[in-house]
Coordinates of N, CA and C in Angstrom, one line a residue:
X1 N 8.8 10.4 13.7 CA 8.3 8.9 12.5 C 7.4 10.4 12.6
X2 N 6.3 9.9 10.8 CA 5.4 10.5 10.7 C 3.7 10.0 11.2
X3 N 2.8 10.5 11.8 CA 2.0 10.7 12.3 C 1.1 9.2 11.9
X4 N 1.2 9.0 10.7 CA -0.1 8.2 10.2 C 1.3 6.5 10.0
X5 N 2.0 6.8 9.9 CA 2.8 5.9 10.5 C 2.7 4.3 11.6
X6 N 2.3 5.2 12.6 CA 2.2 4.9 13.6 C 0.9 4.9 13.4
X7 N -0.2 4.7 13.6 CA -1.1 4.5 13.2 C -2.3 3.9 12.2
X8 N -1.5 4.0 11.0 CA -1.3 2.5 9.8 C -2.9 3.5 9.0
X9 N -2.8 4.6 8.8 CA -3.3 5.5 8.1 C -3.1 6.0 6.9
X10 N -2.2 4.8 6.0 CA -1.5 5.1 4.4 C -3.6 4.9 3.1
X11 N -3.0 5.8 2.4 CA -3.8 5.8 1.7 C -3.5 5.5 -0.3
X12 N -4.0 4.0 -0.3 CA -3.0 4.2 -1.4 C -3.2 4.4 -2.8
X13 N -2.8 4.7 -3.8 CA -2.8 5.5 -4.8 C -3.0 4.5 -5.7
X14 N -4.6 4.8 -6.4 CA -5.5 4.1 -7.2 C -5.6 4.3 -8.2
X15 N -4.7 5.3 -8.8 CA -4.2 5.2 -10.1 C -3.4 4.8 -10.5
X16 N -2.6 4.7 -9.6 CA -1.4 3.6 -10.3 C -1.4 2.1 -9.5
X17 N -2.3 1.9 -9.0 CA -2.6 0.5 -9.1 C -2.5 -0.4 -10.1
X18 N -1.5 -1.6 -9.6 CA -1.3 -2.1 -11.1 C -1.3 -4.2 -10.6
X19 N -0.9 -4.7 -10.9 CA -1.1 -6.0 -11.0 C 0.5 -6.8 -10.3
X20 N 0.7 -7.2 -10.1 CA 2.2 -7.4 -9.5 C 3.0 -9.3 -8.3
X21 N 3.2 -9.9 -9.2 CA 3.5 -11.5 -9.0 C 2.3 -12.1 -7.9
X22 N 1.3 -11.9 -8.6 CA -0.1 -11.7 -7.2 C -0.7 -11.0 -6.8
X23 N -0.2 -9.7 -6.4 CA -0.7 -8.8 -5.7 C -1.3 -7.6 -6.7
X24 N -1.8 -6.8 -6.1 CA -2.5 -5.6 -6.1 C -1.2 -4.1 -5.7
X25 N -0.2 -3.9 -6.5 CA 0.2 -3.2 -6.1 C 1.1 -1.7 -6.3
X26 N 0.8 -0.6 -4.9 CA 0.2 0.9 -5.6 C 1.5 1.6 -4.6
X27 N 1.1 2.4 -4.4 CA 2.1 3.8 -3.0 C 1.7 4.6 -2.4
X28 N 1.8 4.7 -1.1 CA 0.6 5.4 0.1 C 0.3 7.2 -0.7
X29 N 0.0 7.2 -0.6 CA -0.2 8.8 -1.0 C -0.2 10.8 -0.4
X30 N 1.0 9.5 0.7 CA 0.8 10.3 2.0 C 2.5 10.5 2.0
X31 N 3.2 9.0 1.6 CA 4.7 9.0 2.4 C 5.4 8.0 1.3
X32 N 4.3 7.6 0.0 CA 5.7 6.9 -0.9 C 5.2 5.6 -1.0
X33 N 4.9 5.0 0.4 CA 5.9 3.9 1.0 C 5.1 2.1 -0.1
X34 N 5.4 1.2 -0.7 CA 5.1 1.3 -1.2 C 3.8 -0.1 -0.7
X35 N 2.9 -0.5 -1.2 CA 2.0 -1.5 -0.7 C 0.8 -2.2 -1.1
X36 N 0.5 -3.6 -1.1 CA 0.3 -4.5 -1.7 C -0.7 -4.8 -1.2
X37 N -1.7 -5.5 -1.9 CA -3.3 -6.2 -1.1 C -3.4 -7.8 -2.1
X38 N -4.7 -8.2 -1.8 CA -4.4 -9.7 -2.5 C -6.3 -8.8 -2.6
X39 N -6.3 -10.3 -4.0 CA -8.1 -9.2 -4.2 C -9.2 -9.7 -2.7
X40 N -9.5 -9.0 -2.3 CA -10.7 -8.9 -1.3 C -10.1 -8.6 0.4
X41 N -9.3 -8.6 0.5 CA -7.8 -8.2 1.1 C -7.9 -7.0 1.2
X42 N -7.6 -5.9 2.8 CA -7.6 -4.5 2.7 C -5.8 -4.4 2.6
X43 N -5.3 -2.7 2.3 CA -4.2 -3.0 1.6 C -3.1 -2.3 2.9
X44 N -2.6 -3.3 2.6 CA -0.4 -3.2 3.6 C 0.4 -2.9 3.1
X45 N 1.6 -1.9 4.3 CA 1.9 -1.7 3.9 C 2.5 -3.2 3.3
X46 N 3.8 -2.9 2.2 CA 4.7 -3.8 1.6 C 6.0 -4.5 2.1
X47 N 5.9 -5.2 3.2 CA 6.9 -5.7 3.2 C 8.4 -6.3 2.7
X48 N 9.1 -5.8 3.1 CA 10.8 -6.3 2.8 C 11.2 -7.3 2.1
X49 N 9.8 -8.1 1.9 CA 11.0 -9.2 1.4 C 9.6 -9.3 0.3
X50 N 8.4 -8.9 0.2 CA 7.9 -9.2 -0.6 C 7.7 -8.6 -2.2

């Protein structure tokens, strides 16, 4: 497992940021996993059901 997965240090790619289904959506610049956020909240990994 990648260390940044263990410590939650995913870095959002702000240039790929887009609005989708009520969330800002992008991907981690380190591993490419999907990330989401609501306005005013921090980025987090996108759950498989979102």
